[in-house]
Structures are given as C-alpha cells and as structure tokens.
mmCIF file with all atom_site columns, C-alpha atoms in Angstrom:
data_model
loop_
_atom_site.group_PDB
_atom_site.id
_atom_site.type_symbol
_atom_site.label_atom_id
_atom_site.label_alt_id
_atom_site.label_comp_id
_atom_site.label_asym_id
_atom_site.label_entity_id
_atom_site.label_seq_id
_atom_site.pdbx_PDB_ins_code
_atom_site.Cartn_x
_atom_site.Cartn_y
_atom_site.Cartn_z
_atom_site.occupancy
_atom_site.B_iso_or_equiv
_atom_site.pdbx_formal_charge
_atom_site.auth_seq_id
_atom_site.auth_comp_id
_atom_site.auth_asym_id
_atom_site.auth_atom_id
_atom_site.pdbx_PDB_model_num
ATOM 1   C CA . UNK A 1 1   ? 93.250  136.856 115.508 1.00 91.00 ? 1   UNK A CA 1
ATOM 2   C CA . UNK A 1 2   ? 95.289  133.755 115.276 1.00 93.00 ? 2   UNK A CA 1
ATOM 3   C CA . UNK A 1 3   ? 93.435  131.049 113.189 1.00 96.00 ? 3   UNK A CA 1
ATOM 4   C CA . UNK A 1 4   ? 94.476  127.122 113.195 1.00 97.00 ? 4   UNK A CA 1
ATOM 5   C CA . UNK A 1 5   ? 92.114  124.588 111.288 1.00 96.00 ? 5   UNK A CA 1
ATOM 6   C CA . UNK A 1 6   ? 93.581  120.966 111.154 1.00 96.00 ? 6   UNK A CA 1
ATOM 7   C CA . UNK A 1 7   ? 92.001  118.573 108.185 1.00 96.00 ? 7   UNK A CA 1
ATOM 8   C CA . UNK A 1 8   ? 92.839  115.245 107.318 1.00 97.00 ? 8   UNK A CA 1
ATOM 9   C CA . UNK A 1 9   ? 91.227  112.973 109.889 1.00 97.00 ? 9   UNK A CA 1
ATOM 10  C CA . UNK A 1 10  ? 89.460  109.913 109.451 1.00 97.00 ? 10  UNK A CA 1
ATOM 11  C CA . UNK A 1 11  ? 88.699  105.919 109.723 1.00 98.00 ? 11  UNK A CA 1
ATOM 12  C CA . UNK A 1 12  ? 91.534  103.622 108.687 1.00 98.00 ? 12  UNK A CA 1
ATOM 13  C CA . UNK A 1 13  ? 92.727  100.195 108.865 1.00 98.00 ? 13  UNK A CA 1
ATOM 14  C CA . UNK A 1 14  ? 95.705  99.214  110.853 1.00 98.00 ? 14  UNK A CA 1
ATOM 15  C CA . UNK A 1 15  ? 99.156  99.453  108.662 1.00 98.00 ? 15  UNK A CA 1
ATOM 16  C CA . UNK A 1 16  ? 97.731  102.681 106.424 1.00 98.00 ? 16  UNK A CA 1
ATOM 17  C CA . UNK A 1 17  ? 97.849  105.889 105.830 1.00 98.00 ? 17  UNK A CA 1
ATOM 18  C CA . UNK A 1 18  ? 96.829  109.433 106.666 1.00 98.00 ? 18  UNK A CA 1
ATOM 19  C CA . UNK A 1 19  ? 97.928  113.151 106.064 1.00 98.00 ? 19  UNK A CA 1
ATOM 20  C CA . UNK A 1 20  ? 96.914  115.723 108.498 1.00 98.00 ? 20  UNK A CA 1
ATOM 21  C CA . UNK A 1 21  ? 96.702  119.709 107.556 1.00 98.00 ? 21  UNK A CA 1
ATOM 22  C CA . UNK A 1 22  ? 97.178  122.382 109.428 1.00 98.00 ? 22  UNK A CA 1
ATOM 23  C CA . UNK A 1 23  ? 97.004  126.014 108.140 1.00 97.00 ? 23  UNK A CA 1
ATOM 24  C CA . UNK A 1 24  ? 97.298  128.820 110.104 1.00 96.00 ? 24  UNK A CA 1
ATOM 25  C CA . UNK A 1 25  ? 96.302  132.817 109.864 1.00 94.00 ? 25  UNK A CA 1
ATOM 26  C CA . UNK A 1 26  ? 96.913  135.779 111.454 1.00 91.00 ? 26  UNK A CA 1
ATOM 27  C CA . UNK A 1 27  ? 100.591 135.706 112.370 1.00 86.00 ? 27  UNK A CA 1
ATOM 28  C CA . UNK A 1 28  ? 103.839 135.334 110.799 1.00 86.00 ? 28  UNK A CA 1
ATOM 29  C CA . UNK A 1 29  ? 103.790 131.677 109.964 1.00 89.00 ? 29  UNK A CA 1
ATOM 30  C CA . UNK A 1 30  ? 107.633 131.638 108.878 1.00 87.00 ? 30  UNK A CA 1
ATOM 31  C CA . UNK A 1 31  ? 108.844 132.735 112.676 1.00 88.00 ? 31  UNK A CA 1
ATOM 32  C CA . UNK A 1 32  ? 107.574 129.872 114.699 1.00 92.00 ? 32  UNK A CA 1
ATOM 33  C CA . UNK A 1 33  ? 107.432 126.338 115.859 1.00 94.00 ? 33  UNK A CA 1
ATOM 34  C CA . UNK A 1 34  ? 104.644 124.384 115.431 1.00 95.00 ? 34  UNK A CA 1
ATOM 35  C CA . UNK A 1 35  ? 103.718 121.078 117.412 1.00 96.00 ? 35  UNK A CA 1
ATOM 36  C CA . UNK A 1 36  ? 101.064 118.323 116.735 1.00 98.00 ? 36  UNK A CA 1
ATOM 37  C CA . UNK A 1 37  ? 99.599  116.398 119.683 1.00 98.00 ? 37  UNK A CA 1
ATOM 38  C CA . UNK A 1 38  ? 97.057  113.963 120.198 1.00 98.00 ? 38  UNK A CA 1
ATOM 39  C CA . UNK A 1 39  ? 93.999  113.332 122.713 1.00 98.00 ? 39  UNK A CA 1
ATOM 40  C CA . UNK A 1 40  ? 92.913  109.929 123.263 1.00 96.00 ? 40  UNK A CA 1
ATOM 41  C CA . UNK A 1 41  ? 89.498  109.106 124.949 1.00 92.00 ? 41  UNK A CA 1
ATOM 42  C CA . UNK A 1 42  ? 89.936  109.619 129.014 1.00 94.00 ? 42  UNK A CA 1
ATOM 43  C CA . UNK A 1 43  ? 93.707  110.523 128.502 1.00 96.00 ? 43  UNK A CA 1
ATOM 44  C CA . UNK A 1 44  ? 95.730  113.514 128.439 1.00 97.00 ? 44  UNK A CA 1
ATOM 45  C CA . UNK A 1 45  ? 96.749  115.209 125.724 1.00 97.00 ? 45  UNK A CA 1
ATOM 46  C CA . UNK A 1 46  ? 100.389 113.614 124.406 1.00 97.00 ? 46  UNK A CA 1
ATOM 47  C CA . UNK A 1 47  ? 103.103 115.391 122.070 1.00 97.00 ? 47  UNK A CA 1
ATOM 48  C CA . UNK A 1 48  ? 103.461 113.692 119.013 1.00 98.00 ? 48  UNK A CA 1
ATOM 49  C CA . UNK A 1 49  ? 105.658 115.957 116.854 1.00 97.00 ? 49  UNK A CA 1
ATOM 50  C CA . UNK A 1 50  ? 107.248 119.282 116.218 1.00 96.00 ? 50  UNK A CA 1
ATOM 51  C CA . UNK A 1 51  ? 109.059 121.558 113.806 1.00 95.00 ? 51  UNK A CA 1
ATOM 52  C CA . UNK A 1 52  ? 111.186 124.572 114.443 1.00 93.00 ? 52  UNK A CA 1
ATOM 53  C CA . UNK A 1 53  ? 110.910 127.695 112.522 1.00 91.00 ? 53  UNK A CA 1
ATOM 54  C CA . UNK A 1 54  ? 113.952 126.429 110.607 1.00 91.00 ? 54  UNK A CA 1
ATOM 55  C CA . UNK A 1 55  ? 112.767 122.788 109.725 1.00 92.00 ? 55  UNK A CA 1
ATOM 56  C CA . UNK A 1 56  ? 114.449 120.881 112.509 1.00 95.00 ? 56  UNK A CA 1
ATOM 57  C CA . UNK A 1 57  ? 112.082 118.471 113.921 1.00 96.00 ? 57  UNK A CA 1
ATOM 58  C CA . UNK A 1 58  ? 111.755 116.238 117.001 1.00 97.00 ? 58  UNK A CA 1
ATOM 59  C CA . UNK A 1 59  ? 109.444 113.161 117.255 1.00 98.00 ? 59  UNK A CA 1
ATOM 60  C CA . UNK A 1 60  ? 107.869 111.485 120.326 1.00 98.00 ? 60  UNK A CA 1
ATOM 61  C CA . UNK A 1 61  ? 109.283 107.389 120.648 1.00 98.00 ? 61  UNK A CA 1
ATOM 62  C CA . UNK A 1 62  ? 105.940 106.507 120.480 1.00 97.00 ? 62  UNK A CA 1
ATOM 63  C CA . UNK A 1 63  ? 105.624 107.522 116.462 1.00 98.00 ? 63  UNK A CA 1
ATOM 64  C CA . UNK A 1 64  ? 109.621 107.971 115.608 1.00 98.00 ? 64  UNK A CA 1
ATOM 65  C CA . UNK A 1 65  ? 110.073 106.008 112.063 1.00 97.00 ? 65  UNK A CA 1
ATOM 66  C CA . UNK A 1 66  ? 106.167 106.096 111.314 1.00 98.00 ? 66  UNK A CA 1
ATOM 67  C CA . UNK A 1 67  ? 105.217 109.901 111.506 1.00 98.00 ? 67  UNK A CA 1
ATOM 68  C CA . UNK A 1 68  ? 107.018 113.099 109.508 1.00 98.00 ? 68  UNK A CA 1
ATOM 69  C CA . UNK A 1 69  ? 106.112 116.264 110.029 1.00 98.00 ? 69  UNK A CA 1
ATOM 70  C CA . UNK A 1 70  ? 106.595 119.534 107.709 1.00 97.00 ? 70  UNK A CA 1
ATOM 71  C CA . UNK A 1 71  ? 105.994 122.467 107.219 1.00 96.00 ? 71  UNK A CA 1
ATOM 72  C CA . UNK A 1 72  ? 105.048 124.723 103.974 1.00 96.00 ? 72  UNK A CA 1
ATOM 73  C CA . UNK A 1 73  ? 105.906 128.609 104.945 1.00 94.00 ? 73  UNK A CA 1
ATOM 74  C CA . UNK A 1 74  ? 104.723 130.057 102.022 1.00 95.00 ? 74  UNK A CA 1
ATOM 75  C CA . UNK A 1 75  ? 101.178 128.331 102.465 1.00 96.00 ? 75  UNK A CA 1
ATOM 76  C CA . UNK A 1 76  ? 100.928 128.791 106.554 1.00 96.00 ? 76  UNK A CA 1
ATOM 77  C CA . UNK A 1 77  ? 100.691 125.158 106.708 1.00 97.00 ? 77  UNK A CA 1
ATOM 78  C CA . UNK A 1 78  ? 102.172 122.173 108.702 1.00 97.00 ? 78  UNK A CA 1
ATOM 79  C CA . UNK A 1 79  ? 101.635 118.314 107.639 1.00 98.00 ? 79  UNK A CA 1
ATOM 80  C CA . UNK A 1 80  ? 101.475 115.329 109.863 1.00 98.00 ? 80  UNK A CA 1
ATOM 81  C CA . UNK A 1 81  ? 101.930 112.255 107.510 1.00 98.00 ? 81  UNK A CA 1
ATOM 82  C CA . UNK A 1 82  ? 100.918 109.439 109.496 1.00 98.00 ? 82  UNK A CA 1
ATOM 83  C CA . UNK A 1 83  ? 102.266 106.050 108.076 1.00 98.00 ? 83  UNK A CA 1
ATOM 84  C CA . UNK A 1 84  ? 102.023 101.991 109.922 1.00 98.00 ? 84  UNK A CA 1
ATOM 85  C CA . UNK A 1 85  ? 99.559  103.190 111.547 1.00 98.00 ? 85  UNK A CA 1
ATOM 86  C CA . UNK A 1 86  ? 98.317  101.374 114.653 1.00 98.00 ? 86  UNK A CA 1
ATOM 87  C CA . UNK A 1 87  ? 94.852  100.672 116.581 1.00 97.00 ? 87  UNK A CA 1
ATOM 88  C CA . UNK A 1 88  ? 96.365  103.041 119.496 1.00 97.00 ? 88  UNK A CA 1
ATOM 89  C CA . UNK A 1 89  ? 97.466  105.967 117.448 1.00 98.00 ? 89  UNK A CA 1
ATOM 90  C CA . UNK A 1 90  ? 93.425  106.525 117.264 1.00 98.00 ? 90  UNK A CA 1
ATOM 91  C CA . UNK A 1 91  ? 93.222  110.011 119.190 1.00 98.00 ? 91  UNK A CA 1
ATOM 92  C CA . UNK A 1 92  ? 91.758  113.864 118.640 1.00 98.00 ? 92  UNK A CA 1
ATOM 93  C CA . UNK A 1 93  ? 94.558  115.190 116.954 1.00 98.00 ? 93  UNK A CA 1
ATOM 94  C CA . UNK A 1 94  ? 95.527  118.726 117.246 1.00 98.00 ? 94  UNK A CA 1
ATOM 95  C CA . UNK A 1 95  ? 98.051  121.547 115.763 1.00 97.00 ? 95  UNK A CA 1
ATOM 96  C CA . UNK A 1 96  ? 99.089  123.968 117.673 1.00 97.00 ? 96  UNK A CA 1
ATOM 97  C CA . UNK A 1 97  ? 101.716 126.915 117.189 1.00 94.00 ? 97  UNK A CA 1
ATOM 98  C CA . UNK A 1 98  ? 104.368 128.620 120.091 1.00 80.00 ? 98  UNK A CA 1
ATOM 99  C CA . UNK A 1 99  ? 105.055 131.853 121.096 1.00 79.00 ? 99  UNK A CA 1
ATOM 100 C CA . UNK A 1 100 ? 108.545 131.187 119.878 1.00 86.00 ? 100 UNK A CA 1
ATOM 101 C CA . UNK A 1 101 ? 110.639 129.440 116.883 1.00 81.00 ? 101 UNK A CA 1
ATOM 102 C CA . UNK A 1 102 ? 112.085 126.367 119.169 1.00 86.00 ? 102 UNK A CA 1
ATOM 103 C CA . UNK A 1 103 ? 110.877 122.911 120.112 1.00 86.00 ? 103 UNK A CA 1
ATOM 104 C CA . UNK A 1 104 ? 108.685 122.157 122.760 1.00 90.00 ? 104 UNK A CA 1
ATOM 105 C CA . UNK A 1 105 ? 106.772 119.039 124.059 1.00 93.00 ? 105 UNK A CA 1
ATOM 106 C CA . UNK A 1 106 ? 104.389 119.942 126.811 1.00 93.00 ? 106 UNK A CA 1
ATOM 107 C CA . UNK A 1 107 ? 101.077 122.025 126.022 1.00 93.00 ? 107 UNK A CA 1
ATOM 108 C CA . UNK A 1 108 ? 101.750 125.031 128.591 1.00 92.00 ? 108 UNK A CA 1
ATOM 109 C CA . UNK A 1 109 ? 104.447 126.167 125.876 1.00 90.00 ? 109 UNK A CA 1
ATOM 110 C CA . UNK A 1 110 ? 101.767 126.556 123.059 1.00 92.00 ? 110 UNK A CA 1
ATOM 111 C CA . UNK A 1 111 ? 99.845  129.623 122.486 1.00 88.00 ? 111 UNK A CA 1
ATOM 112 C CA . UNK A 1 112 ? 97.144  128.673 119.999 1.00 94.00 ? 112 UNK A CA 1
ATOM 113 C CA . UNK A 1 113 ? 95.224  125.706 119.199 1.00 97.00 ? 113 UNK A CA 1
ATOM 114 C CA . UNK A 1 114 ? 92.899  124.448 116.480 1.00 97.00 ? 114 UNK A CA 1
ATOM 115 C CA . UNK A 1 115 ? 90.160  122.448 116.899 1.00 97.00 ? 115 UNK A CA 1
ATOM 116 C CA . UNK A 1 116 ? 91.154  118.882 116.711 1.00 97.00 ? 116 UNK A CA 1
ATOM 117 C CA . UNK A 1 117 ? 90.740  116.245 113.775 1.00 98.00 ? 117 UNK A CA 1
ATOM 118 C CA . UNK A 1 118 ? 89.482  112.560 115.021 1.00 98.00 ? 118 UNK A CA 1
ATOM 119 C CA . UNK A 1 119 ? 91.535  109.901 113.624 1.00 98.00 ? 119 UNK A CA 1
ATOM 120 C CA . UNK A 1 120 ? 90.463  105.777 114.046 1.00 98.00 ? 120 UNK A CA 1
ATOM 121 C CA . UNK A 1 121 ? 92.583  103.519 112.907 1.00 98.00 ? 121 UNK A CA 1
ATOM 122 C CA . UNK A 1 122 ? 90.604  99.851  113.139 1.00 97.00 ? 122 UNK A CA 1
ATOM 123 C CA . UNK A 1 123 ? 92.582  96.253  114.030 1.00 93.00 ? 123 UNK A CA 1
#
C-alpha cells in the first residue's frame, strides 16, 4: 500500500520561511515523479511544483524564484522549501507521486496523495 505523509506546515509571517516533507512507502521511490500542489479555501487544487525521477524540476509562475523542490531517493522523501513567502501562498498543501518518472501539472496524472499540510502565512 502506497503511503504519503507531508510535514512541515504551519503559521508564518509574510517574507519567511517554511520546509515541507514528504516521505513516501510502499513503492520504488527512485522511479517516479513527484508533484506538490496546493488547496486554497473555496478554490481548486493548483500545481505548485514537480521533480522527475532524474531531478529535473518544473515550477508553476506563481512560486518560480521563491520555491525549490527536491528530492532525497535514498530516504523516500521530497522537500518543498518555501522562501518570500506571501499572504496568498496560504493553502492545504499536498504531495503527491505519478504513475510514471515525467512531469506533470494537472491532478488526473497523479496516482497517490497524502493528506495535506495547512500552511498560513500572515500580512
């Protein structure tokens, strides 16, 4: 059974800093992508970031420049490190992992999901 649990959310002030985990069981971490995405109140659910199996990563415009995200293979984990932050990056903020190695922005293309970690950033 694939497992995702995201950590790392929280209350911050506008311009800081926050690192979001995501570690994953029960498949072969190594072989593919891996996506973050986030959920504001009474919106949809928006791609913010994702990493190949190989490292290459793409960004949404909305967080290019502030947000990097990683990935650790040999600890099942991917990292969101959230920098400048801003009163409307506040969302649910979730990992998720595809059925293959290769980017992809829309939800329909991920398999698994964790649950979410809530993040507020405060003006």
């Amino acid at each position: 059974q694939v497992q995702l649990v995201e950590s790392g959310g929280g209350l911050v002030q506008a311009g800081g800093s926050l690192r979001l985990s995501c570690a994953v069981s029960g498949r072969t971490f190594s072989s593919y992508a891996m996506g973050w995405f986030r959920q504001a109140p009474g919106k949809e659910r928006d791609f913010v970031a994702a990493v190949t199996w190989s490292g290459s990563t793409y960004y949404a415009d909305s967080v290019k420049g502030r947000f990097t995200i990683s990935r650790d293979n040999a600890k099942s984990s991917v990292y969101l490190q959230m920098n400048s932050l801003k009163p409307e990056d506040t969302a649910v903020y979730y990992c998720a992992t595809g059925p293959t190695g290769f980017i992809a922005t829309d939800t329909h293309s991920y398999a698994y999901w964790g649950q979410g970690t809530r993040v507020t950033v405060s003006s």
